[in-house]
Amino acid sequence: MEYSDKVMDYFMNPKNMGTMEEPDGVGEVGNPSCGDQMTIQIKVEDDRIVDIKFKTFGCAAAIATSSMVTELARNKTLDEALQLTNQEVEEELGGLPPIKRHCSLLAEEGLEAAIENYRSKQEGNS
Amino acid sequence: MENSLIYLDHNATTPVAPEVLQAMQPFHREQFANPSSPYRIATEAAQARETAREAVAELLGCKSQEIIFTGCGTEADNLAIKGVGFARRQQGNHIITTKIEHHAVLKSCQWMEKQGFELTYLDVDETGRVSPEQVERSLRDDTILVTIMHANNEVGTVQPLQEIGELLADKQAYFHTDAVQTAGKIPFTVEDLKVDLLSISAHKIYGPKGVGALYRRQGTTLQPLLHGGRHENNLRAGTENIAGIVGLGAAARLARKNLAESADKRVAELRDRLEAGLFEKITDLKFNGNRNHRLPTTVNLSFNYIEGEAMLLHLDAHGIAVSSGSACTSGTLDASHVLLAMGVPVELAHGSLRFSLGYENTEADIQRVIDLLPGIVRKLREISPLYPGEQ
Ligand SMILES: Cc1ncc(COP(=O)(O)O)c(C=O)c1O
């Protein structure tokens, strides 16, 4: 099993890693007992993701796909961000070994969960 | 130094020792003959095979005619389990094993279940040990085989085989052990363990891959897996891998010499130094195994809040090779069946690393791991949503 250079780069030096104060939306997906868990936080202005952070417990593929999805979602509108698929995340990373494909689903689901969380809070406010 | 490999995965495999390689060399080109042929160079090949058989027998403390050469440790395990099962179906249908066996045994046992045999998979305690009492309680009149590994490849826990062997002495059940991780690494004989069948593999003791052996106590009935020529006393057909067999013989001789020179104790000292160094510098660390009954080469640790493969790849980037008990390889992420059987929580099983040392490791190797790993763990914990911060 071999990871692409890009996967290794995003795994060794993940971008957008961390947490922010007062996020507008938070997505938490996965389960440590399944081997991976991810938290995504987003800051939203005018329906656009202006800041995004993640933390992930998991293997190299889980960490790299988490980081990549935050890169891809940054500066997108919420609707655009919801269009992002795990295939796009994988392609941007130059592919994943077949047995690691499921890891990219976590990233897609984490982003969706954060956006849903933001939207449900908005509905609560209006 | 930065680029030189620090290999700490000797339970996975070992490099072929120079003297083993040298012993094997002539059997590829000069002495290539089929040992079953009648001419002189063939007889020489047959003699080399028998010399190797004697070396293996000396290592295990048995007669040379009790050694059957096989194609690997896995084959020796398969031959013992399936060979006994099908040879003794008239006597009974029940086989006892444990939940922490290597897959070579575990999957063979599961396959036997599909063939209609009844299996009992024994639990282990939190250190990975089976209790002889539990073996005794599981024994039935129709138990034909008990197969319990000598030392576990992941955590290194050594089983109380002698006690189990004693309680099986007056029973009809044969006693098999997978000694792939112990033969040549700790001193013992088949008489000490009181086993009828015992599997070994060359590549774990500085021999070549693709050759193993099964010890079969004289009189133990066995069906072959491979049918064909009359090789290995009609128990393993196929023209012998002479170079490999000679390599196993040389590895067995080398292992005896190393044990006589207490090489196992030197490795254990290095291993203990590694363990102590990591515990000193890393918090939330869990020891997996049994400190009183353990392979001298092995230490298995769980690093809370982070995942094994991630640590492994960071170490690899520094040229350090270890193994992880996490196999994030499918939709259902499998953690090590050994750690789970020991009651290690799933997330800690995913966060485990196995360090297995060898005779070529140095203090500098160990120091480098102690220097590097705490930083890697810190970095991965910063990424982890589970980490609550330093307490
Ligand atoms: C305990 C144990 N049994 C069996 C085997 C299989 O040996 P081989 O690789 O020679 O088939 C191994 C090594 O992988 C092992 O560690």
XYZ file of C-alpha atoms and ligand atoms in Angstrom:
533
model
C 0.000 0.000 0.000
C 1.412 3.330 -0.964
C 0.159 6.871 -0.537
C 0.644 9.588 -3.146
C 3.135 12.367 -2.368
C 0.240 14.761 -1.964
C -1.482 12.554 0.604
C 1.787 12.288 2.505
C 2.245 16.060 2.345
C -1.256 16.793 3.653
C -0.793 14.154 6.319
C 2.631 15.299 7.495
C 1.826 19.040 7.285
C -1.939 19.355 7.472
C -3.427 22.717 6.500
C -6.264 24.287 8.522
C -5.615 22.079 11.507
C -6.909 23.338 14.825
C -9.918 24.999 16.392
C -11.388 28.506 16.309
C -13.175 30.623 18.876
C -16.912 30.899 18.393
C -17.417 28.901 15.210
C -20.712 29.385 13.359
C -21.101 25.700 12.610
C -19.553 22.504 13.959
C -19.625 19.045 12.408
C -18.600 15.979 14.371
C -18.546 12.656 12.546
C -17.057 9.211 12.961
C -16.381 7.250 16.083
C -13.054 6.476 17.734
C -14.082 2.854 18.105
C -14.227 2.650 14.301
C -10.747 4.122 14.102
C -11.557 7.630 12.980
C -13.316 10.749 14.211
C -13.346 14.246 12.778
C -14.449 17.673 13.940
C -14.900 20.529 11.426
C -15.599 24.104 12.435
C -16.720 26.807 10.013
C -17.040 30.563 10.109
C -19.709 31.878 7.732
C -20.199 35.371 6.322
C -22.834 36.152 3.673
C -23.478 32.463 3.179
C -19.798 31.875 2.402
C -17.248 29.828 4.363
C -14.626 32.397 5.355
C -12.702 30.241 7.794
C -12.539 26.520 8.410
C -10.634 24.312 10.847
C -10.479 20.602 11.507
C -9.203 18.049 13.990
C -9.029 14.361 13.171
C -8.259 11.161 15.008
C -7.381 8.569 12.413
C -4.935 7.156 9.913
C -2.905 9.121 7.371
C -5.709 8.993 4.788
C -8.245 10.314 7.301
C -5.991 13.227 8.259
C -5.044 14.092 4.664
C -8.638 13.991 3.377
C -9.808 16.106 6.343
C -7.229 18.717 5.547
C -7.982 18.648 1.825
C -11.723 19.066 2.247
C -11.118 22.165 4.363
C -8.867 23.564 1.627
C -11.497 22.915 -1.024
C -14.399 24.317 1.018
C -12.704 27.554 2.067
C -14.212 30.604 0.354
C -17.011 28.580 -1.209
C -20.686 29.414 -0.651
C -22.499 26.898 1.506
C -24.340 25.487 -1.517
C -21.098 25.158 -3.453
C -19.452 23.487 -0.498
C -22.288 20.978 -0.229
C -21.576 19.957 -3.834
C -18.101 18.788 -2.886
C -17.821 15.022 -3.053
C -15.371 12.581 -1.591
C -14.290 11.742 -5.157
C -13.159 15.332 -5.668
C -11.249 15.243 -2.394
C -9.584 12.013 -3.473
C -8.724 13.351 -6.936
C -7.178 16.489 -5.477
C -4.969 14.254 -3.359
C -3.845 12.241 -6.378
C -5.894 9.217 -5.382
C -6.066 6.921 -2.355
C -5.197 3.231 -2.058
C -8.446 1.257 -2.643
C -8.595 0.011 0.954
C -8.468 3.613 2.168
C -11.225 5.007 -0.039
C -13.750 4.950 2.793
C -11.656 7.509 4.712
C -12.581 10.272 2.272
C -16.278 9.786 3.113
C -15.559 11.012 6.625
C -14.303 14.327 5.233
C -17.357 14.833 3.021
C -19.703 13.953 5.885
C -17.861 16.221 8.325
C -18.245 19.225 6.054
C -21.933 18.475 5.459
C -22.512 18.118 9.198
C -20.874 21.492 9.906
C -23.010 23.235 7.274
C -26.164 21.551 8.544
C -25.300 22.588 12.073
C -24.846 26.197 10.919
C -28.124 26.177 9.027
C -30.108 24.654 11.853
C -28.773 27.345 14.192
C -29.793 30.023 11.660
C -33.315 28.620 11.525
C -33.436 28.703 15.297
C -32.485 32.385 15.238
C -35.018 33.559 12.633
C 22.615 8.676 10.417
C 19.470 10.453 9.251
C 19.076 8.141 6.278
C 20.114 4.831 7.762
C 17.327 2.403 8.506
C 16.429 1.623 12.096
C 14.595 -1.667 11.796
C 12.363 -2.491 14.763
C 10.004 -4.968 13.137
C 11.808 -8.274 13.655
C 8.595 -10.098 14.573
C 7.447 -9.440 11.004
C 10.663 -10.720 9.479
C 14.443 -10.526 9.875
C 17.300 -9.921 7.454
C 19.110 -13.076 6.345
C 22.313 -13.375 8.398
C 25.567 -13.316 6.364
C 26.553 -16.842 7.482
C 23.101 -18.138 6.520
C 23.304 -16.536 3.103
C 26.762 -18.011 2.613
C 25.579 -21.493 3.536
C 22.711 -21.243 1.030
C 24.748 -19.844 -1.839
C 26.090 -23.088 -3.421
C 22.634 -24.653 -3.643
C 21.398 -22.283 -6.319
C 23.953 -23.041 -9.054
C 26.647 -25.573 -8.194
C 24.696 -27.995 -6.032
C 21.344 -27.556 -7.689
C 20.503 -31.249 -8.134
C 17.203 -32.820 -7.186
C 17.979 -34.717 -3.965
C 15.750 -37.617 -5.085
C 18.040 -38.390 -8.046
C 20.593 -41.205 -7.743
C 23.812 -39.497 -8.862
C 26.524 -37.995 -6.713
C 25.598 -34.283 -6.712
C 22.027 -35.284 -5.873
C 23.213 -37.341 -2.923
C 25.145 -34.306 -1.735
C 21.992 -32.217 -1.843
C 20.175 -34.908 0.152
C 23.006 -34.906 2.676
C 22.799 -31.128 3.031
C 19.072 -31.480 3.683
C 19.730 -34.057 6.401
C 22.438 -31.921 8.012
C 19.925 -29.078 8.159
C 17.361 -31.431 9.678
C 19.834 -32.329 12.423
C 20.494 -28.646 13.150
C 16.782 -27.934 13.520
C 16.348 -31.049 15.689
C 19.203 -29.886 17.922
C 17.615 -26.470 18.341
C 14.299 -28.037 19.350
C 15.737 -30.939 21.328
C 14.158 -33.688 19.256
C 15.174 -36.468 16.849
C 15.930 -35.414 13.305
C 13.367 -37.837 11.880
C 10.727 -35.881 13.811
C 11.278 -32.782 11.618
C 9.167 -32.206 8.489
C 10.298 -29.339 6.264
C 7.492 -27.165 4.931
C 7.095 -24.169 2.645
C 6.599 -21.688 5.541
C 5.389 -21.340 9.110
C 1.844 -20.983 7.838
C 2.084 -24.361 6.107
C 3.414 -25.997 9.278
C 0.389 -24.645 11.196
C -2.021 -25.788 8.481
C -0.412 -29.225 8.329
C -0.640 -29.672 12.095
C -4.282 -28.629 12.387
C -5.771 -30.089 9.217
C -3.395 -33.049 9.289
C -4.437 -34.059 12.811
C -8.110 -33.240 12.251
C -8.472 -35.506 9.254
C -6.213 -38.248 10.591
C -8.179 -38.540 13.845
C -11.788 -38.018 12.861
C -12.686 -41.452 14.227
C -11.382 -40.488 17.659
C -13.251 -37.221 17.914
C -14.391 -33.970 16.459
C -13.356 -31.303 18.927
C -10.404 -28.888 18.695
C -9.327 -26.295 21.277
C -7.440 -23.117 20.389
C -7.284 -19.483 21.592
C -8.622 -16.138 20.422
C -5.141 -14.663 20.008
C -3.577 -17.096 17.523
C -1.823 -15.921 14.385
C -4.166 -16.032 11.400
C -2.303 -19.101 10.120
C -3.872 -21.008 13.031
C -7.054 -19.001 13.498
C -8.186 -19.183 9.879
C -7.244 -22.869 9.690
C -9.436 -23.508 12.723
C -12.299 -21.501 11.242
C -11.996 -23.544 8.060
C -12.089 -26.751 10.119
C -15.367 -25.541 11.622
C -16.785 -25.316 8.099
C -15.722 -28.949 7.596
C -17.848 -29.954 10.577
C -15.310 -29.896 13.408
C -16.267 -28.281 16.688
C -13.938 -25.550 17.891
C -13.434 -23.921 21.262
C -11.677 -20.527 21.191
C -10.233 -19.826 24.627
C -10.243 -16.348 26.153
C -7.083 -14.753 27.476
C -6.572 -12.477 30.483
C -5.671 -8.790 30.145
C -1.996 -9.713 29.724
C -2.751 -12.088 26.863
C -2.362 -15.360 28.799
C -4.533 -18.462 28.711
C -5.124 -20.296 31.957
C -4.350 -24.015 32.136
C -7.518 -24.463 34.227
C -9.570 -23.108 31.368
C -7.926 -25.570 28.991
C -8.757 -28.358 31.428
C -12.386 -27.259 31.703
C -12.737 -27.132 27.919
C -11.354 -30.629 27.372
C -13.863 -33.242 26.244
C -13.691 -36.965 25.565
C -13.752 -36.178 21.864
C -11.046 -33.469 21.933
C -8.422 -34.539 19.400
C -6.217 -31.450 19.296
C -5.248 -28.508 21.463
C -3.351 -25.784 19.567
C -2.006 -22.824 21.565
C 0.721 -20.492 20.340
C 3.960 -20.324 22.321
C 4.412 -16.553 22.167
C 2.151 -14.048 20.523
C 3.614 -12.105 17.610
C 1.869 -8.819 18.480
C 2.326 -8.484 22.231
C 4.983 -11.147 22.887
C 3.119 -12.832 25.752
C 4.485 -16.332 26.391
C 1.914 -19.012 27.277
C 2.189 -21.530 30.145
C 2.653 -24.407 27.710
C 4.490 -26.638 30.141
C 1.549 -26.673 32.565
C -0.902 -27.219 29.732
C 1.310 -29.969 28.304
C 1.362 -31.704 31.663
C -2.388 -31.760 32.019
C -2.726 -33.097 28.475
C -0.167 -35.868 29.042
C -2.704 -38.561 29.885
C -5.357 -37.328 27.438
C -5.884 -38.490 23.893
C -5.724 -34.918 22.549
C -2.554 -34.000 20.670
C -0.850 -30.767 21.694
C 0.352 -28.397 18.964
C 2.035 -25.042 19.366
C 2.890 -22.311 16.902
C 6.437 -21.534 18.056
C 7.246 -19.321 15.079
C 8.016 -16.386 17.412
C 9.953 -18.357 20.045
C 12.051 -21.021 18.326
C 15.617 -19.735 18.384
C 14.634 -16.610 20.353
C 14.173 -18.106 23.812
C 15.704 -21.367 25.022
C 13.381 -24.395 25.236
C 13.000 -27.952 23.981
C 9.909 -29.822 22.832
C 10.256 -31.926 25.994
C 10.073 -28.802 28.184
C 6.811 -27.822 26.526
C 5.460 -31.374 26.318
C 4.075 -30.797 22.835
C 3.412 -33.337 20.091
C 3.600 -30.861 17.230
C 5.412 -27.528 16.915
C 5.688 -25.055 14.021
C 8.679 -22.889 13.189
C 9.635 -20.507 10.379
C 13.115 -19.602 9.112
C 12.568 -15.938 8.302
C 11.914 -14.918 11.905
C 15.388 -16.089 12.941
C 17.654 -14.583 10.276
C 16.878 -17.308 7.743
C 15.189 -17.029 4.342
C 11.482 -16.511 3.717
C 9.462 -19.395 2.343
C 10.706 -22.251 4.481
C 9.523 -23.649 7.797
C 9.280 -26.905 9.663
C 6.862 -28.934 11.722
C 8.120 -31.022 14.619
C 6.031 -34.178 14.856
C 6.585 -36.397 17.864
C 7.216 -39.975 16.745
C 3.926 -41.858 16.482
C 1.752 -38.768 16.031
C -0.637 -39.524 13.170
C -1.022 -36.926 10.462
C -2.624 -36.630 7.017
C -0.560 -34.726 4.443
C -1.869 -31.529 2.836
C 0.104 -32.030 -0.370
C -0.086 -35.349 -2.215
C 2.524 -36.331 -4.763
C 6.042 -37.709 -4.396
C 7.337 -39.513 -1.339
C 9.184 -36.532 0.105
C 9.415 -35.818 3.822
C 8.281 -39.275 4.873
C 5.190 -39.047 2.640
C 3.957 -36.074 4.615
C 4.920 -33.194 2.351
C 5.204 -33.902 -1.362
C 7.202 -31.615 -3.618
C 10.854 -31.329 -4.600
C 12.563 -29.806 -1.608
C 13.616 -26.168 -1.417
C 17.177 -27.245 -0.682
C 18.690 -23.754 -0.490
C 15.890 -22.708 1.846
C 16.196 -25.814 3.994
C 19.966 -25.338 4.241
C 19.224 -21.724 5.216
C 16.847 -22.858 7.968
C 19.516 -25.257 9.241
C 22.131 -22.502 9.299
C 19.667 -20.149 11.019
C 18.980 -22.808 13.665
C 22.731 -23.215 14.320
C 23.149 -19.452 14.547
C 20.202 -19.202 16.938
C 21.735 -21.808 19.258
C 25.022 -19.952 19.232
C 23.290 -16.630 19.970
C 21.267 -18.148 22.807
C 24.423 -19.700 24.261
C 25.966 -16.223 24.240
C 22.887 -14.691 25.938
C 21.983 -12.559 22.938
C 18.349 -12.789 24.078
C 19.231 -11.051 27.344
C 21.051 -8.241 25.536
C 18.021 -7.653 23.318
C 15.744 -7.644 26.365
C 17.922 -4.958 27.978
C 17.622 -2.743 24.894
C 13.896 -3.387 24.765
C 13.510 -2.434 28.441
C 15.484 0.733 27.852
C 13.156 1.669 24.987
C 10.086 0.959 27.073
C 11.341 2.947 30.068
C 12.439 5.859 27.869
C 9.037 6.141 26.208
C 7.135 5.896 29.475
C 9.311 8.643 30.903
C 8.605 11.051 28.059
C 5.069 10.263 26.929
C 1.880 10.568 28.975
C -1.291 8.514 28.518
C 0.652 5.470 27.452
C -0.621 1.937 27.994
C 1.476 -1.207 28.135
C -0.016 -4.210 26.322
C 1.276 -7.620 27.334
C 2.824 -9.442 30.263
C 6.066 -8.138 31.740
C 6.852 -11.454 33.456
C 6.174 -13.753 30.519
C 7.282 -11.997 27.376
C 9.493 -12.391 24.329
C 12.784 -10.558 24.918
C 12.392 -8.781 21.581
C 8.956 -7.274 21.924
C 7.133 -4.311 23.427
C 3.605 -3.266 22.485
C 2.230 0.113 23.597
C -1.012 2.022 23.071
C -0.822 5.774 22.675
C -4.106 7.275 23.774
C -5.969 9.726 21.462
C -4.016 8.902 18.292
C -3.940 6.205 15.660
C -1.187 3.678 15.008
C -0.671 4.036 11.275
C -0.229 7.790 11.587
C 2.603 7.286 14.113
C 4.082 4.510 11.988
C 4.288 6.741 8.903
C 5.878 9.590 10.834
C 8.493 7.170 12.159
C 8.979 5.811 8.649
C 9.712 9.333 7.419
C 12.669 9.225 9.845
C 13.761 5.795 8.606
C 12.355 3.891 11.579
C 10.353 0.745 10.792
C 7.806 -0.501 13.353
C 4.394 -2.108 13.120
C 0.951 -1.026 14.263
C -1.983 -2.996 15.633
C -4.356 -0.906 13.646
C -5.406 -2.109 10.249
C -7.473 0.704 8.841
C -8.072 -1.305 5.729
C -11.762 -1.688 5.129
C -15.180 -0.180 5.667
C -15.232 -1.854 9.026
C -11.958 -0.817 10.546
C -10.387 -3.845 12.146
C -8.370 -3.352 15.264
C -6.021 -6.150 16.293
C -7.964 -9.259 17.337
C -5.228 -9.945 19.892
C -5.567 -6.599 21.679
C -9.364 -6.819 21.597
C -9.260 -10.337 23.102
C -7.102 -8.885 25.898
C -9.861 -6.383 26.606
C -7.981 -3.349 25.282
C -10.609 -0.690 24.346
C -11.032 -0.389 20.579
C -9.657 3.143 20.317
C -6.543 2.125 22.262
C -6.150 -0.931 20.042
C -6.186 1.421 17.040
C -3.492 3.507 18.733
C -0.970 0.736 19.307
C 2.579 0.259 18.093
C 4.709 -2.862 18.253
C 8.463 -2.517 18.514
C 10.278 -5.801 17.891
C 14.022 -5.687 18.271
C 16.771 -7.796 16.754
C 20.395 -8.664 17.325
C 21.655 -5.876 15.082
C 19.911 -3.057 16.951
C 22.102 -0.688 18.952
C 21.660 1.650 21.871
C 21.847 4.538 19.419
C 18.855 3.115 17.517
C 16.823 2.983 20.683
C 17.880 6.466 21.754
C 16.801 7.856 18.400
C 13.293 6.465 18.856
C 13.136 7.846 22.395
C 14.221 11.233 21.029
C 11.811 11.314 18.082
C 8.600 9.613 19.099
C 7.460 12.031 21.844
C 7.417 14.890 19.301
C 5.446 12.797 16.814
C 2.930 11.862 19.497
C 2.579 15.509 20.528
C 2.000 16.579 16.940
C -0.659 13.929 16.318
C -2.382 14.666 19.611
C -2.641 18.310 18.576
C -4.508 17.127 15.482
C -6.760 14.789 17.482
C -10.236 15.931 18.552
C -10.098 13.348 21.362
C -7.092 14.849 23.126
C -8.073 16.906 26.174
C -4.617 18.531 26.502
C -1.910 17.886 29.103
C -3.609 17.132 32.406
C 3.062 -16.524 15.324
C 3.225 -16.703 13.851
N 2.770 -17.812 13.247
C 2.903 -18.015 11.950
C 3.511 -17.097 11.129
C 3.598 -17.382 9.671
O 4.883 -17.745 9.267
P 5.264 -17.660 7.728
O 5.364 -16.205 7.404
O 6.565 -18.379 7.593
O 4.174 -18.341 6.966
C 3.996 -15.909 11.704
C 4.651 -14.855 10.899
O 4.102 -14.201 10.070
C 3.848 -15.718 13.091
O 4.283 -14.592 13.676
